[in-house]
Coordinates of C-alpha atoms in Angstrom, one line a residue:
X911 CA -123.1 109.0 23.8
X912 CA -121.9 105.8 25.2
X913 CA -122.5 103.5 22.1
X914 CA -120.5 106.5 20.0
X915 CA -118.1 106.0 22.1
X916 CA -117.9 102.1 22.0
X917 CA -118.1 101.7 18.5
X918 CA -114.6 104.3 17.9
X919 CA -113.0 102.1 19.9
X920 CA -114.0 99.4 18.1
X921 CA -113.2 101.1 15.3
X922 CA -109.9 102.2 16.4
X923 CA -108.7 98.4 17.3
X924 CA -110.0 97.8 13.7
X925 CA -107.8 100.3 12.5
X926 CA -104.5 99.4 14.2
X927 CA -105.2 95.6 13.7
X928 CA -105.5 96.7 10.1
X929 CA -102.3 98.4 10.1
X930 CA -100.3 95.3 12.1
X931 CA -101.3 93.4 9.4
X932 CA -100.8 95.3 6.2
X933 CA -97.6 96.1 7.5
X934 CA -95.3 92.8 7.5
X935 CA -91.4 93.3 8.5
X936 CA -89.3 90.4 7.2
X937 CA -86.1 89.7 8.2
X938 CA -83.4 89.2 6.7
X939 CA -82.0 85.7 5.4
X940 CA -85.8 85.1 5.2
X941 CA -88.7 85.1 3.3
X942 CA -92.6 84.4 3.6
X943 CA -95.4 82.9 1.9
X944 CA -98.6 84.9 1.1
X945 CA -101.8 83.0 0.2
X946 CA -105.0 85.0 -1.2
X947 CA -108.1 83.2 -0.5
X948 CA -105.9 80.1 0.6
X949 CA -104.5 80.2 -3.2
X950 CA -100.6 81.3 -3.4
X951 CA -100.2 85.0 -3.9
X952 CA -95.9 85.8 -3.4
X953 CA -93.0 85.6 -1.6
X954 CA -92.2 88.2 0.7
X955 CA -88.6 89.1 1.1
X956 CA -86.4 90.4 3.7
X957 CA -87.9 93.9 4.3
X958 CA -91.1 96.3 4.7
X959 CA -93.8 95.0 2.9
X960 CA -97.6 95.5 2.4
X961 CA -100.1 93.0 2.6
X962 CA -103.6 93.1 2.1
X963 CA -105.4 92.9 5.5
X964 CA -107.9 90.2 6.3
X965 CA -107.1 88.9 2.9
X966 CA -103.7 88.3 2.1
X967 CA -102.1 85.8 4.8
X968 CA -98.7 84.6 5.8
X969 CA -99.0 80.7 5.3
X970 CA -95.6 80.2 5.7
X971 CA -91.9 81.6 7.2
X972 CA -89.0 80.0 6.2
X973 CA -85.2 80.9 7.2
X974 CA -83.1 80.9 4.0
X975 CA -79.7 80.2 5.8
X976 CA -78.0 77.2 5.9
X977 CA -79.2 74.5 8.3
X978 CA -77.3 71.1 9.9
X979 CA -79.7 68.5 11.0
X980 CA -78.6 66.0 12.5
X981 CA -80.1 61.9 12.2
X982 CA -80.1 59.6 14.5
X983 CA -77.8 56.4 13.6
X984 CA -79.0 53.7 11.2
X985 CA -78.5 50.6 11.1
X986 CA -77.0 49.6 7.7
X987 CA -76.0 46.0 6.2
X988 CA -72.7 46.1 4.4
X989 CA -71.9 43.1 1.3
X990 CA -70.5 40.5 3.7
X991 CA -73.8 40.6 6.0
X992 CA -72.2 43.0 9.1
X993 CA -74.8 45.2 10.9
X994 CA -73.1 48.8 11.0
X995 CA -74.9 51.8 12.5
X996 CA -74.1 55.0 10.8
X997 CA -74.6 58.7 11.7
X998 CA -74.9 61.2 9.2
X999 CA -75.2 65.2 9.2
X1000 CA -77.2 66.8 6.6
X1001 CA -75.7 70.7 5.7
X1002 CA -78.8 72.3 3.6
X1003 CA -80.3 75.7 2.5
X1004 CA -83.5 76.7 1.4
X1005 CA -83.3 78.2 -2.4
X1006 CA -87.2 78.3 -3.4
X1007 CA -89.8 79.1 -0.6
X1008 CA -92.2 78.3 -2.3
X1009 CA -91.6 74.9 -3.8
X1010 CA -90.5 74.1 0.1
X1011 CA -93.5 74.7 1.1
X1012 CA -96.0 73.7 -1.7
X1013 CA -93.7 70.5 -3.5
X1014 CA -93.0 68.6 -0.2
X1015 CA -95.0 68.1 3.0
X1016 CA -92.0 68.2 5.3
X1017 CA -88.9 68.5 3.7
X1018 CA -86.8 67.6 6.8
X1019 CA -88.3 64.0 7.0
X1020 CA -88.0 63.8 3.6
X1021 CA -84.6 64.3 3.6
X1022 CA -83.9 61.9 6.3
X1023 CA -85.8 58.8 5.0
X1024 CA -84.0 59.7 1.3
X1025 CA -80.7 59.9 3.3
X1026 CA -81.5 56.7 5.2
X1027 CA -82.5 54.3 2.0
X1028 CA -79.6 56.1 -0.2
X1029 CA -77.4 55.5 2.4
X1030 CA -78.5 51.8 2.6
X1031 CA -78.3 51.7 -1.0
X1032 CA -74.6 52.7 -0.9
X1033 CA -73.3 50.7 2.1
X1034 CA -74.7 47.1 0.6
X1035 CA -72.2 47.4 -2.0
X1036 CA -69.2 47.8 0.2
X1037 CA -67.6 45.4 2.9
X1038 CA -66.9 46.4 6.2
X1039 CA -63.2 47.4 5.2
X1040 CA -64.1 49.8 2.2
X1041 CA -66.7 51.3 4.4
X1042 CA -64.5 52.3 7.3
X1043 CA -61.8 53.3 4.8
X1044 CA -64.0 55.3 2.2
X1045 CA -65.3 58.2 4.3
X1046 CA -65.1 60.5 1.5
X1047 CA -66.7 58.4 -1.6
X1048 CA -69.8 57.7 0.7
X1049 CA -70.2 61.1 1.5
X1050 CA -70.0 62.2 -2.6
X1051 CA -72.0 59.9 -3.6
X1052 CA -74.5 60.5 -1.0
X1053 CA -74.6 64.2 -1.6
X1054 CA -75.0 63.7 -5.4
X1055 CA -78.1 61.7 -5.1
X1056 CA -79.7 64.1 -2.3
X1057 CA -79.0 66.7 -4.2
X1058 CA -80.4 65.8 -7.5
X1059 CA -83.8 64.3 -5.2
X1060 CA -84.3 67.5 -3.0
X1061 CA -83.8 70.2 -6.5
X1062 CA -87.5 70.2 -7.5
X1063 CA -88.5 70.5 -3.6
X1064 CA -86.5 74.1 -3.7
X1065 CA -83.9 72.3 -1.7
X1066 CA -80.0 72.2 -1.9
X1067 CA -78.0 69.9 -0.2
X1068 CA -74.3 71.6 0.4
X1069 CA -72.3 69.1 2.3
X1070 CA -73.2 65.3 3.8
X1071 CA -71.4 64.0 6.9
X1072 CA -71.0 60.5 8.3
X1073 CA -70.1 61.2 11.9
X1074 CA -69.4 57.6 13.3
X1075 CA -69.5 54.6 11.6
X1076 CA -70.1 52.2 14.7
X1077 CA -69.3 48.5 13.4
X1078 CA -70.4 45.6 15.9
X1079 CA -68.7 44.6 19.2
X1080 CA -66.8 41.8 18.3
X1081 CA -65.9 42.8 15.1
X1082 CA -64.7 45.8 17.1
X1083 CA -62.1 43.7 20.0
X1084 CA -61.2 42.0 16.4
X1085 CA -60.2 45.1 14.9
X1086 CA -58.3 46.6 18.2
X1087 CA -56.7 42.7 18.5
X1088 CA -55.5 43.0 14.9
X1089 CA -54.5 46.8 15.2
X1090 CA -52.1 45.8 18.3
X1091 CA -50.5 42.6 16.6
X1092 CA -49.5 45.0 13.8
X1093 CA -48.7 47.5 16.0
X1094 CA -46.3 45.1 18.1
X1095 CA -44.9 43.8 15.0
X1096 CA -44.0 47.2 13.5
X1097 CA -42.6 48.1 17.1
X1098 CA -40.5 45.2 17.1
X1099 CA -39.4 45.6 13.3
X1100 CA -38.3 49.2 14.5
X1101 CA -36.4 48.3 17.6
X1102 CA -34.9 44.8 15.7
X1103 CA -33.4 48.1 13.1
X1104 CA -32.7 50.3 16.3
X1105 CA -30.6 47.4 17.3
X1106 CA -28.9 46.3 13.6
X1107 CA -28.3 50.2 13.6
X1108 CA -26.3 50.3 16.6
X1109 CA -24.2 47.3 16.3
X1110 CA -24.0 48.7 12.6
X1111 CA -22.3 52.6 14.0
X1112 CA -20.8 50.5 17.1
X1113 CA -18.6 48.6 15.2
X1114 CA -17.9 51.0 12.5
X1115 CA -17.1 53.6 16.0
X1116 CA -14.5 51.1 16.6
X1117 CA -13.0 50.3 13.5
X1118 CA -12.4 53.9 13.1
X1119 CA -10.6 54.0 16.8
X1120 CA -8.5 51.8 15.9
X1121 CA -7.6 52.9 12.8
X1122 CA -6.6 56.5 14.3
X1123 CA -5.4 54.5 17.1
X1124 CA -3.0 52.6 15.2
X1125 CA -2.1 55.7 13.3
X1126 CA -1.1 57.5 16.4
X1127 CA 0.8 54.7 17.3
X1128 CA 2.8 54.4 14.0
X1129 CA 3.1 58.6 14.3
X1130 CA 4.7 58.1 17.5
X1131 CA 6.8 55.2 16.6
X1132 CA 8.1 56.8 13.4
X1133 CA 8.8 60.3 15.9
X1134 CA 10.3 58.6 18.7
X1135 CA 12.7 56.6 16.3
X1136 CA 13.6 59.9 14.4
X1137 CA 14.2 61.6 18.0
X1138 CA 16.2 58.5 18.6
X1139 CA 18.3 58.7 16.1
X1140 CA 18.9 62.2 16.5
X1141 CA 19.7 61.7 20.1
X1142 CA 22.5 59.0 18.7
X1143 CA 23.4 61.5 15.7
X1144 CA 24.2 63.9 18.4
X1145 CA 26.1 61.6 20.4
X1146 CA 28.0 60.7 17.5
X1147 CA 28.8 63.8 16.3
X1148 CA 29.4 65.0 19.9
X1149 CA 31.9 62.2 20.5
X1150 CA 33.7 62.7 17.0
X1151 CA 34.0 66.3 17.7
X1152 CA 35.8 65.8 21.2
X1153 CA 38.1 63.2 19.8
X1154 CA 38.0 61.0 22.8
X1155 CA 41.0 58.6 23.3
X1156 CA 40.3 54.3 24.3
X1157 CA 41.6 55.6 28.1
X1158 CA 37.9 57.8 28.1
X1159 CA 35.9 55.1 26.3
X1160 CA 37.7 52.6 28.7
X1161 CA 36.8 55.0 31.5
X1162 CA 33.2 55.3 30.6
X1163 CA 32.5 51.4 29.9
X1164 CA 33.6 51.1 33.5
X1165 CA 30.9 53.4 35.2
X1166 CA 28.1 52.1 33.2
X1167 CA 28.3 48.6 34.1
X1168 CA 27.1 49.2 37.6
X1169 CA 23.8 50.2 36.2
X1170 CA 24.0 47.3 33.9
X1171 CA 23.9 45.0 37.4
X1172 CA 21.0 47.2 39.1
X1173 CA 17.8 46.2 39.6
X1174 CA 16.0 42.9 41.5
X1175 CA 15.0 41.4 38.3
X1176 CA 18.7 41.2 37.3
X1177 CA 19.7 37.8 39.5
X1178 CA 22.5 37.1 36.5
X1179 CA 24.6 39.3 34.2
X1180 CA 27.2 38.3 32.0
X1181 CA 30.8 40.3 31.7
X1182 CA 31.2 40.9 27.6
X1183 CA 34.2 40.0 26.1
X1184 CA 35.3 43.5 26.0
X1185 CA 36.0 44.1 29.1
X1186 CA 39.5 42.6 29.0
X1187 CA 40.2 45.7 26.4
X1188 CA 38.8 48.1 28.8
X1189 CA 40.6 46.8 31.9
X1190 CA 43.7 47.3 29.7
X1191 CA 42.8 50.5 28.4
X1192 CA 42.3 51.4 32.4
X1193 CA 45.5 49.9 33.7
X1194 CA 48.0 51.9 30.9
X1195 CA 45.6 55.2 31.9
X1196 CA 47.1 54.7 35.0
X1197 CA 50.6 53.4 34.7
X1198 CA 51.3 56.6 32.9
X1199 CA 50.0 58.0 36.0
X1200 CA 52.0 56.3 37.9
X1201 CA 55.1 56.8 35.7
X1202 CA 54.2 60.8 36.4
X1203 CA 53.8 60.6 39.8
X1204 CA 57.4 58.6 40.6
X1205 CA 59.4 60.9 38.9
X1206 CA 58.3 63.8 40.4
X1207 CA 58.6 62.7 44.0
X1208 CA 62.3 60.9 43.6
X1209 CA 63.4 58.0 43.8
X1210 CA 61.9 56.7 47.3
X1211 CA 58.7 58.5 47.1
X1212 CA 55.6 58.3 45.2
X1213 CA 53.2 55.0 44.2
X1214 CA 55.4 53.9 41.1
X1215 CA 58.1 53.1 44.0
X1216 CA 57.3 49.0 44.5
X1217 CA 56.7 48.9 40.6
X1218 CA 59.9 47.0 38.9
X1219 CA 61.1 49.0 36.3
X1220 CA 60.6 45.9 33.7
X1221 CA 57.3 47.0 33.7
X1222 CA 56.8 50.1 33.9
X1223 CA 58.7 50.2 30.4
X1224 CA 56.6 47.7 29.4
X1225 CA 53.1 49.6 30.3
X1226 CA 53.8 52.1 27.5
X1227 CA 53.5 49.4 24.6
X1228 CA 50.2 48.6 26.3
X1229 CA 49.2 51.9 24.9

């Protein structure tokens, strides 16, 4: 009973390694390669599928999303003879299984030494400046002819990426000297208009103050003379309504000319002509006074008393 037994175990292994392999799960974004006899059979595609055991084999699983590979930089000789090393990013995707694996050997080095040569290919017929400055036209053109290579090997190149672009070490402190003398002439151009700019609102600042300036003055002026002249309208038009008589004007001539003398600065002052008139005006003022006062206090009282009477009659025709 013992070999019966051995050989349904046997058989059973058989049985399930039969199963494990007629029953291949895929997934998905992927697809596999089935070879008959070592001769291409079909693609398997994400999914259950059924295989043939112990004839049918899975040569080959391949993931159908897109991949980035990155390549190690290059170094690259650009038309005026400078030694640039370049790094480059590959974005691809696997559209034909099959041809991957049956038109190219490894697709991923071939991709690399077709990016390498095209990229050399490119960058020799460009100087330094166009290649720093023309990011985008290498990566196009780059692209175009990967693309059109890696077509018949089931390949297709989305997107190519130069990630540094690495010129040599002097040509490098050359560069940074050159971008810092521009850099410190376009700083000093902007402070040299900073400054014109300044002097430029500075002066027109001040022409405006004094323009309003010189227009509040004038305003005042022009107020100060018409309050001026209304104070002196008044005046007028005060005195002419009160009628005064030469013994007031007399009167008032005499108690301004005090202030007329006060002050330290005033160390001479001259007596105008017209105080003769005043004085005049003053001393008829008060001989009429006088005259009033001797008649009411008789004849040896009162100030008119040492006055001869030639002239007190004659201090009326003063008047």
């Amino acid at each position: 009973m013992e070999p019966v037994i051995i050989v349904l175990i046997i058989l059973v292994v058989l049985v399930f390694i039969a199963l494990i392999k007629t029953i291949q799960v895929i997934p998905q974004a992927s697809a596999a390669i089935v070879e008959r006899f070592g001769r291409y059979t079909r693609t398997l595609n994400a999914g259950l599928n059924i295989v043939v055991p112990f004839i049918d084999t899975i040569r080959n699983r391949i993931d159908l999303r897109e991949q980035v590979v990155p390549f190690p930089p290059q170094p690259v000789i650009t038309q005026d003879n400078l030694v640039v090393n370049i790094d480059t990013v590959i974005y691809y995707q696997v559209t034909d299984a099959r041809a991957a694996t049956y038109e190219v050997a490894s697709y991923i080095q071939a991709i690399e030494q077709l990016t390498v040569t095209t990229l050399r290919n490119i960058i020799g017929g460009m100087d330094l400046e166009r290649t720093l400055t023309s990011r985008e036209e290498i990566n196009a053109a780059l692209r175009g002819v990967l693309d059109e290579a890696t077509g018949k090997w089931g390949i297709r190149v989305n997107r190519v990426e130069l990630k540094a672009i690495e010129p040599p070490t002097s040509i490098q402190d050359s560069m940074e000297k050159q971008m810092r003398a521009d850099r410190d002439k376009r700083a000093a151009i902007l402070q040299a208009e900073g400054v014109r700019q300044s002097e430029i609102l500075r002066a027109e600042g001040e022409k405006q103050s004094q323009i309003l300036r010189a227009e509040g003055e004038a305003k005042a002026a022009a107020l100060r003379a018409e309050g001026e002249a209304q104070a002196v309208r008044t005046v007028f038009e005060a005195i002419h309504a009160g009628d005064p008589d030469q013994k007031l004007l007399s009167y008032q001539y005499l108690q301004m000319l005090p202030k007329i003398a006060e002050g330290d600065a005033n160390k001479l002052w001259i007596v105008p002509s017209e105080i003769g008139d005043a004085l005049k005006g003053l001393s008829g003022a008060m001989g009429n006074f006088g005259g009033l006062g001797g008649g009411s206090g008789g004849n040896g009282g009162g100030s008119g008393a040492g006055v001869p009477a030639q002239e007190r009659r004659e201090k009326p025709s003063i008047d």
